[in-house]
Amino acid sequence: MPMERWKYPDDWERIAREVKDEAGWRCEQCGKQCRRPGEPFDTHRRTLTVSHINHDPTDCSRENLRALCAPCHLRYDAKHHAETRRRRELAQRGE
């Protein structure tokens, strides 16, 4: 699911950068070394993202944030995204 940027704080880029810096630009799930700013792009698999553990983008407390490579982030969010899609479909059908 695409990022709904309007739900994030204005300083999200700074917050995310701090989380990634603290993690040493490594995935906190699988340990994969990810690309640092300025390094050439090679694959999305080495893109470091920041995940909200509770899936609430307004909760940017450090204990709610984890630096995850793109594949780990997708796996972590898969169940949440499936539930969100199901709820939207039910709402559209009026159930």
mmCIF file of N, CA, C and O in Angstrom, residues 7-95:
data_model
loop_
_atom_site.group_PDB
_atom_site.id
_atom_site.type_symbol
_atom_site.label_atom_id
_atom_site.label_comp_id
_atom_site.label_asym_id
_atom_site.label_seq_id
_atom_site.Cartn_x
_atom_site.Cartn_y
_atom_site.Cartn_z
ATOM 1 N N LYS A 7 -0.571 11.495 6.904
ATOM 2 C CA LYS A 7 -0.725 10.961 8.254
ATOM 3 C C LYS A 7 0.564 11.077 9.080
ATOM 4 O O LYS A 7 0.539 10.877 10.282
ATOM 5 N N TYR A 8 1.668 11.388 8.435
ATOM 6 C CA TYR A 8 2.975 11.426 9.084
ATOM 7 C C TYR A 8 3.303 12.839 9.550
ATOM 8 O O TYR A 8 2.843 13.812 8.964
ATOM 9 N N PRO A 9 4.127 12.970 10.588
ATOM 10 C CA PRO A 9 4.515 14.319 11.047
ATOM 11 C C PRO A 9 5.374 15.019 10.004
ATOM 12 O O PRO A 9 6.004 14.376 9.156
ATOM 13 N N ASP A 10 5.399 16.332 10.081
ATOM 14 C CA ASP A 10 6.165 17.142 9.128
ATOM 15 C C ASP A 10 7.651 16.791 9.137
ATOM 16 O O ASP A 10 8.324 16.907 8.118
ATOM 17 N N ASP A 11 8.162 16.355 10.287
ATOM 18 C CA ASP A 11 9.585 16.037 10.383
ATOM 19 C C ASP A 11 9.873 14.535 10.230
ATOM 20 O O ASP A 11 10.877 14.020 10.709
ATOM 21 N N TRP A 12 9.004 13.817 9.523
ATOM 22 C CA TRP A 12 9.160 12.377 9.343
ATOM 23 C C TRP A 12 10.507 12.019 8.717
ATOM 24 O O TRP A 12 11.148 11.053 9.133
ATOM 25 N N GLU A 13 10.960 12.768 7.741
ATOM 26 C CA GLU A 13 12.240 12.448 7.089
ATOM 27 C C GLU A 13 13.382 12.471 8.106
ATOM 28 O O GLU A 13 14.254 11.600 8.093
ATOM 29 N N ARG A 14 13.377 13.441 9.004
ATOM 30 C CA ARG A 14 14.404 13.520 10.038
ATOM 31 C C ARG A 14 14.289 12.345 11.010
ATOM 32 O O ARG A 14 15.292 11.698 11.347
ATOM 33 N N ILE A 15 13.078 12.054 11.429
ATOM 34 C CA ILE A 15 12.848 10.936 12.358
ATOM 35 C C ILE A 15 13.320 9.626 11.726
ATOM 36 O O ILE A 15 14.052 8.850 12.353
ATOM 37 N N ALA A 16 12.924 9.376 10.485
ATOM 38 C CA ALA A 16 13.300 8.140 9.803
ATOM 39 C C ALA A 16 14.813 8.051 9.642
ATOM 40 O O ALA A 16 15.409 6.977 9.833
ATOM 41 N N ARG A 17 15.440 9.151 9.313
ATOM 42 C CA ARG A 17 16.904 9.169 9.151
ATOM 43 C C ARG A 17 17.591 8.816 10.470
ATOM 44 O O ARG A 17 18.563 8.055 10.492
ATOM 45 N N GLU A 18 17.093 9.339 11.584
ATOM 46 C CA GLU A 18 17.673 9.034 12.895
ATOM 47 C C GLU A 18 17.558 7.539 13.212
ATOM 48 O O GLU A 18 18.508 6.934 13.719
ATOM 49 N N VAL A 19 16.411 6.943 12.908
ATOM 50 C CA VAL A 19 16.202 5.516 13.161
ATOM 51 C C VAL A 19 17.186 4.699 12.323
ATOM 52 O O VAL A 19 17.827 3.764 12.824
ATOM 53 N N LYS A 20 17.338 5.063 11.059
ATOM 54 C CA LYS A 20 18.257 4.351 10.160
ATOM 55 C C LYS A 20 19.704 4.523 10.611
ATOM 56 O O LYS A 20 20.483 3.558 10.609
ATOM 57 N N ASP A 21 20.065 5.746 11.016
ATOM 58 C CA ASP A 21 21.423 5.992 11.513
ATOM 59 C C ASP A 21 21.707 5.155 12.763
ATOM 60 O O ASP A 21 22.770 4.550 12.887
ATOM 61 N N GLU A 22 20.739 5.126 13.693
ATOM 62 C CA GLU A 22 20.913 4.346 14.924
ATOM 63 C C GLU A 22 21.080 2.855 14.625
ATOM 64 O O GLU A 22 21.783 2.153 15.353
ATOM 65 N N ALA A 23 20.437 2.379 13.558
ATOM 66 C CA ALA A 23 20.524 0.967 13.174
ATOM 67 C C ALA A 23 21.777 0.684 12.349
ATOM 68 O O ALA A 23 22.008 -0.470 11.965
ATOM 69 N N GLY A 24 22.573 1.709 12.066
ATOM 70 C CA GLY A 24 23.775 1.518 11.253
ATOM 71 C C GLY A 24 23.459 1.146 9.817
ATOM 72 O O GLY A 24 24.261 0.504 9.149
ATOM 73 N N TRP A 25 22.274 1.528 9.365
ATOM 74 C CA TRP A 25 21.806 1.244 8.003
ATOM 75 C C TRP A 25 21.724 -0.259 7.737
ATOM 76 O O TRP A 25 21.921 -0.736 6.634
ATOM 77 N N ARG A 26 21.418 -1.011 8.815
ATOM 78 C CA ARG A 26 21.179 -2.451 8.716
ATOM 79 C C ARG A 26 19.737 -2.733 9.105
ATOM 80 O O ARG A 26 19.193 -2.099 10.011
ATOM 81 N N CYS A 27 19.138 -3.726 8.454
ATOM 82 C CA CYS A 27 17.779 -4.158 8.789
ATOM 83 C C CYS A 27 17.791 -4.731 10.203
ATOM 84 O O CYS A 27 18.611 -5.594 10.523
ATOM 85 N N GLU A 28 16.881 -4.248 11.035
ATOM 86 C CA GLU A 28 16.808 -4.724 12.410
ATOM 87 C C GLU A 28 16.100 -6.078 12.505
ATOM 88 O O GLU A 28 16.053 -6.656 13.588
ATOM 89 N N GLN A 29 15.612 -6.589 11.399
ATOM 90 C CA GLN A 29 14.978 -7.907 11.380
ATOM 91 C C GLN A 29 15.969 -8.976 10.905
ATOM 92 O O GLN A 29 16.225 -9.937 11.598
ATOM 93 N N CYS A 30 16.518 -8.802 9.707
ATOM 94 C CA CYS A 30 17.365 -9.848 9.110
ATOM 95 C C CYS A 30 18.853 -9.515 9.155
ATOM 96 O O CYS A 30 19.686 -10.371 8.862
ATOM 97 N N GLY A 31 19.197 -8.278 9.494
ATOM 98 C CA GLY A 31 20.602 -7.885 9.585
ATOM 99 C C GLY A 31 21.254 -7.475 8.279
ATOM 100 O O GLY A 31 22.437 -7.158 8.243
ATOM 101 N N LYS A 32 20.487 -7.444 7.194
ATOM 102 C CA LYS A 32 21.046 -7.075 5.886
ATOM 103 C C LYS A 32 21.571 -5.642 5.893
ATOM 104 O O LYS A 32 20.915 -4.732 6.392
ATOM 105 N N GLN A 33 22.767 -5.454 5.343
ATOM 106 C CA GLN A 33 23.314 -4.107 5.187
ATOM 107 C C GLN A 33 22.595 -3.442 4.023
ATOM 108 O O GLN A 33 22.521 -4.008 2.934
ATOM 109 N N CYS A 34 22.082 -2.263 4.254
ATOM 110 C CA CYS A 34 21.334 -1.549 3.212
ATOM 111 C C CYS A 34 22.131 -0.347 2.717
ATOM 112 O O CYS A 34 23.119 0.060 3.328
ATOM 113 N N ARG A 35 21.668 0.206 1.587
ATOM 114 C CA ARG A 35 22.338 1.364 0.993
ATOM 115 C C ARG A 35 22.223 2.577 1.902
ATOM 116 O O ARG A 35 21.177 2.849 2.464
ATOM 117 N N ARG A 36 23.314 3.303 1.986
ATOM 118 C CA ARG A 36 23.329 4.573 2.703
ATOM 119 C C ARG A 36 23.041 5.693 1.705
ATOM 120 O O ARG A 36 23.201 5.495 0.498
ATOM 121 N N PRO A 37 22.640 6.856 2.194
ATOM 122 C CA PRO A 37 22.422 7.985 1.285
ATOM 123 C C PRO A 37 23.670 8.243 0.442
ATOM 124 O O PRO A 37 24.789 8.201 0.943
ATOM 125 N N GLY A 38 23.472 8.473 -0.839
ATOM 126 C CA GLY A 38 24.570 8.754 -1.748
ATOM 127 C C GLY A 38 25.150 7.529 -2.419
ATOM 128 O O GLY A 38 25.861 7.649 -3.414
ATOM 129 N N GLU A 39 24.871 6.333 -1.888
ATOM 130 C CA GLU A 39 25.349 5.120 -2.539
ATOM 131 C C GLU A 39 24.477 4.850 -3.766
ATOM 132 O O GLU A 39 23.285 5.113 -3.751
ATOM 133 N N PRO A 40 25.080 4.311 -4.823
ATOM 134 C CA PRO A 40 24.301 4.067 -6.040
ATOM 135 C C PRO A 40 23.205 3.024 -5.826
ATOM 136 O O PRO A 40 23.388 2.072 -5.058
ATOM 137 N N PHE A 41 22.089 3.232 -6.494
ATOM 138 C CA PHE A 41 20.978 2.285 -6.418
ATOM 139 C C PHE A 41 21.365 1.000 -7.133
ATOM 140 O O PHE A 41 21.904 1.022 -8.229
ATOM 141 N N ASP A 42 21.095 -0.128 -6.500
ATOM 142 C CA ASP A 42 21.313 -1.405 -7.163
ATOM 143 C C ASP A 42 20.046 -2.251 -7.153
ATOM 144 O O ASP A 42 19.705 -2.878 -8.130
ATOM 145 N N THR A 43 19.338 -2.272 -6.041
ATOM 146 C CA THR A 43 18.104 -3.049 -5.946
ATOM 147 C C THR A 43 17.253 -2.515 -4.802
ATOM 148 O O THR A 43 17.786 -2.003 -3.814
ATOM 149 N N HIS A 44 15.951 -2.663 -4.932
ATOM 150 C CA HIS A 44 15.051 -2.246 -3.848
ATOM 151 C C HIS A 44 15.267 -3.102 -2.607
ATOM 152 O O HIS A 44 14.939 -2.687 -1.507
ATOM 153 N N ARG A 45 15.814 -4.303 -2.776
ATOM 154 C CA ARG A 45 16.022 -5.199 -1.641
ATOM 155 C C ARG A 45 16.995 -4.615 -0.616
ATOM 156 O O ARG A 45 17.027 -5.053 0.520
ATOM 157 N N ARG A 46 17.801 -3.657 -1.030
ATOM 158 C CA ARG A 46 18.757 -3.025 -0.111
ATOM 159 C C ARG A 46 18.314 -1.614 0.280
ATOM 160 O O ARG A 46 19.105 -0.808 0.739
ATOM 161 N N THR A 47 17.033 -1.338 0.125
ATOM 162 C CA THR A 47 16.479 -0.053 0.549
ATOM 163 C C THR A 47 16.011 -0.187 1.985
ATOM 164 O O THR A 47 15.217 -1.070 2.310
ATOM 165 N N LEU A 48 16.507 0.664 2.869
ATOM 166 C CA LEU A 48 16.115 0.631 4.274
ATOM 167 C C LEU A 48 14.914 1.551 4.470
ATOM 168 O O LEU A 48 14.901 2.691 4.009
ATOM 169 N N THR A 49 13.913 1.038 5.143
ATOM 170 C CA THR A 49 12.687 1.782 5.431
ATOM 171 C C THR A 49 12.511 1.820 6.943
ATOM 172 O O THR A 49 13.252 1.186 7.681
ATOM 173 N N VAL A 50 11.508 2.551 7.394
ATOM 174 C CA VAL A 50 11.195 2.580 8.819
ATOM 175 C C VAL A 50 9.741 2.151 8.988
ATOM 176 O O VAL A 50 8.838 2.698 8.358
ATOM 177 N N SER A 51 9.545 1.151 9.825
ATOM 178 C CA SER A 51 8.228 0.572 10.058
ATOM 179 C C SER A 51 7.676 1.026 11.406
ATOM 180 O O SER A 51 8.416 1.130 12.381
ATOM 181 N N HIS A 52 6.373 1.278 11.425
ATOM 182 C CA HIS A 52 5.673 1.536 12.684
ATOM 183 C C HIS A 52 5.177 0.180 13.191
ATOM 184 O O HIS A 52 4.359 -0.466 12.539
ATOM 185 N N ILE A 53 5.658 -0.256 14.326
ATOM 186 C CA ILE A 53 5.310 -1.568 14.860
ATOM 187 C C ILE A 53 3.804 -1.706 15.037
ATOM 188 O O ILE A 53 3.234 -2.743 14.725
ATOM 189 N N ASN A 54 3.146 -0.655 15.503
ATOM 190 C CA ASN A 54 1.701 -0.720 15.731
ATOM 191 C C ASN A 54 0.894 -0.234 14.524
ATOM 192 O O ASN A 54 -0.314 -0.089 14.608
ATOM 193 N N HIS A 55 1.556 0.015 13.424
ATOM 194 C CA HIS A 55 0.928 0.443 12.163
ATOM 195 C C HIS A 55 0.240 1.802 12.256
ATOM 196 O O HIS A 55 -0.581 2.135 11.410
ATOM 197 N N ASP A 56 0.579 2.588 13.253
ATOM 198 C CA ASP A 56 -0.005 3.924 13.411
ATOM 199 C C ASP A 56 1.058 4.970 13.069
ATOM 200 O O ASP A 56 1.956 5.225 13.868
ATOM 201 N N PRO A 57 0.955 5.598 11.877
ATOM 202 C CA PRO A 57 1.977 6.564 11.469
ATOM 203 C C PRO A 57 2.034 7.825 12.321
ATOM 204 O O PRO A 57 2.993 8.584 12.230
ATOM 205 N N THR A 58 1.047 8.043 13.176
ATOM 206 C CA THR A 58 1.109 9.203 14.062
ATOM 207 C C THR A 58 1.917 8.906 15.319
ATOM 208 O O THR A 58 2.311 9.821 16.028
ATOM 209 N N ASP A 59 2.173 7.626 15.589
ATOM 210 C CA ASP A 59 2.951 7.220 16.767
ATOM 211 C C ASP A 59 4.410 7.043 16.355
ATOM 212 O O ASP A 59 4.821 5.983 15.906
ATOM 213 N N CYS A 60 5.184 8.102 16.499
ATOM 214 C CA CYS A 60 6.588 8.072 16.091
ATOM 215 C C CYS A 60 7.528 7.984 17.281
ATOM 216 O O CYS A 60 8.686 8.410 17.212
ATOM 217 N N SER A 61 7.038 7.394 18.375
ATOM 218 C CA SER A 61 7.929 7.162 19.501
ATOM 219 C C SER A 61 8.990 6.159 19.055
ATOM 220 O O SER A 61 8.719 5.269 18.256
ATOM 221 N N ARG A 62 10.197 6.309 19.560
ATOM 222 C CA ARG A 62 11.306 5.457 19.102
ATOM 223 C C ARG A 62 11.022 3.981 19.321
ATOM 224 O O ARG A 62 11.383 3.134 18.498
ATOM 225 N N GLU A 63 10.350 3.646 20.423
ATOM 226 C CA GLU A 63 10.059 2.228 20.676
ATOM 227 C C GLU A 63 9.029 1.649 19.703
ATOM 228 O O GLU A 63 8.887 0.434 19.614
ATOM 229 N N ASN A 64 8.359 2.493 18.933
ATOM 230 C CA ASN A 64 7.389 2.028 17.941
ATOM 231 C C ASN A 64 7.987 1.964 16.528
ATOM 232 O O ASN A 64 7.295 1.606 15.593
ATOM 233 N N LEU A 65 9.247 2.324 16.372
ATOM 234 C CA LEU A 65 9.853 2.389 15.042
ATOM 235 C C LEU A 65 10.981 1.367 14.906
ATOM 236 O O LEU A 65 11.767 1.182 15.825
ATOM 237 N N ARG A 66 11.037 0.715 13.723
ATOM 238 C CA ARG A 66 12.112 -0.236 13.433
ATOM 239 C C ARG A 66 12.617 0.001 12.028
ATOM 240 O O ARG A 66 11.829 0.200 11.101
ATOM 241 N N ALA A 67 13.933 -0.051 11.875
ATOM 242 C CA ALA A 67 14.543 0.046 10.551
ATOM 243 C C ALA A 67 14.468 -1.340 9.914
ATOM 244 O O ALA A 67 14.991 -2.312 10.464
ATOM 245 N N LEU A 68 13.781 -1.432 8.776
ATOM 246 C CA LEU A 68 13.613 -2.709 8.080
ATOM 247 C C LEU A 68 13.959 -2.548 6.604
ATOM 248 O O LEU A 68 13.594 -1.549 5.985
ATOM 249 N N CYS A 69 14.625 -3.567 6.047
ATOM 250 C CA CYS A 69 14.832 -3.562 4.601
ATOM 251 C C CYS A 69 13.455 -3.702 3.947
ATOM 252 O O CYS A 69 12.478 -4.120 4.598
ATOM 253 N N ALA A 70 13.371 -3.340 2.676
ATOM 254 C CA ALA A 70 12.074 -3.359 1.989
ATOM 255 C C ALA A 70 11.399 -4.740 2.049
ATOM 256 O O ALA A 70 10.205 -4.816 2.359
ATOM 257 N N PRO A 71 12.107 -5.859 1.785
ATOM 258 C CA PRO A 71 11.439 -7.161 1.872
ATOM 259 C C PRO A 71 10.902 -7.476 3.269
ATOM 260 O O PRO A 71 9.776 -7.974 3.411
ATOM 261 N N CYS A 72 11.679 -7.185 4.319
ATOM 262 C CA CYS A 72 11.203 -7.440 5.680
ATOM 263 C C CYS A 72 10.007 -6.550 6.023
ATOM 264 O O CYS A 72 9.065 -6.987 6.684
ATOM 265 N N HIS A 73 10.027 -5.293 5.572
ATOM 266 C CA HIS A 73 8.918 -4.380 5.829
ATOM 267 C C HIS A 73 7.646 -4.893 5.149
ATOM 268 O O HIS A 73 6.572 -4.909 5.755
ATOM 269 N N LEU A 74 7.769 -5.346 3.911
ATOM 270 C CA LEU A 74 6.607 -5.890 3.208
ATOM 271 C C LEU A 74 6.048 -7.118 3.927
ATOM 272 O O LEU A 74 4.830 -7.259 4.074
ATOM 273 N N ARG A 75 6.927 -8.007 4.366
ATOM 274 C CA ARG A 75 6.469 -9.199 5.103
ATOM 275 C C ARG A 75 5.799 -8.803 6.412
ATOM 276 O O ARG A 75 4.760 -9.351 6.788
ATOM 277 N N TYR A 76 6.401 -7.835 7.125
ATOM 278 C CA TYR A 76 5.844 -7.403 8.409
ATOM 279 C C TYR A 76 4.440 -6.815 8.228
ATOM 280 O O TYR A 76 3.544 -7.058 9.045
ATOM 281 N N ASP A 77 4.245 -6.045 7.174
ATOM 282 C CA ASP A 77 2.971 -5.366 6.947
ATOM 283 C C ASP A 77 1.934 -6.204 6.214
ATOM 284 O O ASP A 77 0.782 -5.792 6.109
ATOM 285 N N ALA A 78 2.283 -7.366 5.692
ATOM 286 C CA ALA A 78 1.388 -8.137 4.816
ATOM 287 C C ALA A 78 0.029 -8.416 5.465
ATOM 288 O O ALA A 78 -1.023 -8.166 4.851
ATOM 289 N N LYS A 79 0.013 -8.934 6.674
ATOM 290 C CA LYS A 79 -1.252 -9.262 7.336
ATOM 291 C C LYS A 79 -2.079 -8.000 7.581
ATOM 292 O O LYS A 79 -3.284 -7.978 7.332
ATOM 293 N N HIS A 80 -1.420 -6.938 8.034
ATOM 294 C CA HIS A 80 -2.117 -5.676 8.290
ATOM 295 C C HIS A 80 -2.749 -5.140 7.000
ATOM 296 O O HIS A 80 -3.902 -4.706 7.004
ATOM 297 N N HIS A 81 -2.007 -5.181 5.887
ATOM 298 C CA HIS A 81 -2.540 -4.679 4.615
ATOM 299 C C HIS A 81 -3.699 -5.541 4.130
ATOM 300 O O HIS A 81 -4.679 -5.015 3.593
ATOM 301 N N ALA A 82 -3.616 -6.845 4.314
ATOM 302 C CA ALA A 82 -4.709 -7.729 3.907
ATOM 303 C C ALA A 82 -5.975 -7.419 4.704
ATOM 304 O O ALA A 82 -7.076 -7.363 4.148
ATOM 305 N N GLU A 83 -5.823 -7.193 6.007
ATOM 306 C CA GLU A 83 -6.978 -6.848 6.847
ATOM 307 C C GLU A 83 -7.569 -5.505 6.443
ATOM 308 O O GLU A 83 -8.787 -5.338 6.408
ATOM 309 N N THR A 84 -6.706 -4.538 6.138
ATOM 310 C CA THR A 84 -7.173 -3.219 5.712
ATOM 311 C C THR A 84 -7.961 -3.323 4.408
ATOM 312 O O THR A 84 -9.040 -2.726 4.271
ATOM 313 N N ARG A 85 -7.426 -4.095 3.441
ATOM 314 C CA ARG A 85 -8.145 -4.283 2.177
ATOM 315 C C ARG A 85 -9.505 -4.938 2.404
ATOM 316 O O ARG A 85 -10.516 -4.531 1.831
ATOM 317 N N ARG A 86 -9.539 -5.972 3.258
ATOM 318 C CA ARG A 86 -10.790 -6.672 3.537
ATOM 319 C C ARG A 86 -11.820 -5.724 4.159
ATOM 320 O O ARG A 86 -12.980 -5.700 3.756
ATOM 321 N N ARG A 87 -11.390 -4.908 5.113
ATOM 322 C CA ARG A 87 -12.313 -3.944 5.737
ATOM 323 C C ARG A 87 -12.846 -2.946 4.712
ATOM 324 O O ARG A 87 -14.026 -2.600 4.718
ATOM 325 N N ARG A 88 -11.977 -2.471 3.816
ATOM 326 C CA ARG A 88 -12.427 -1.521 2.783
ATOM 327 C C ARG A 88 -13.437 -2.160 1.856
ATOM 328 O O ARG A 88 -14.437 -1.544 1.492
ATOM 329 N N GLU A 89 -13.160 -3.400 1.447
ATOM 330 C CA GLU A 89 -14.091 -4.098 0.563
ATOM 331 C C GLU A 89 -15.435 -4.313 1.221
ATOM 332 O O GLU A 89 -16.491 -4.114 0.595
ATOM 333 N N LEU A 90 -15.441 -4.698 2.483
ATOM 334 C CA LEU A 90 -16.690 -4.879 3.222
ATOM 335 C C LEU A 90 -17.438 -3.562 3.339
ATOM 336 O O LEU A 90 -18.660 -3.524 3.181
ATOM 337 N N ALA A 91 -16.725 -2.473 3.613
ATOM 338 C CA ALA A 91 -17.369 -1.165 3.737
ATOM 339 C C ALA A 91 -17.975 -0.728 2.406
ATOM 340 O O ALA A 91 -19.068 -0.169 2.376
ATOM 341 N N GLN A 92 -17.278 -1.001 1.309
ATOM 342 C CA GLN A 92 -17.793 -0.626 -0.006
ATOM 343 C C GLN A 92 -19.055 -1.405 -0.344
ATOM 344 O O GLN A 92 -19.939 -0.904 -1.036
ATOM 345 N N ARG A 93 -19.159 -2.639 0.147
ATOM 346 C CA ARG A 93 -20.358 -3.458 -0.099
ATOM 347 C C ARG A 93 -21.455 -3.162 0.910
ATOM 348 O O ARG A 93 -22.539 -3.715 0.816
ATOM 349 N N GLY A 94 -21.150 -2.341 1.914
ATOM 350 C CA GLY A 94 -22.125 -1.979 2.914
ATOM 351 C C GLY A 94 -22.324 -3.031 3.996
ATOM 352 O O GLY A 94 -23.367 -3.110 4.618
ATOM 353 N N GLU A 95 -21.311 -3.847 4.193
ATOM 354 C CA GLU A 95 -21.426 -4.917 5.208
ATOM 355 C C GLU A 95 -20.792 -4.499 6.511
ATOM 356 O O GLU A 95 -19.978 -3.692 6.640
#
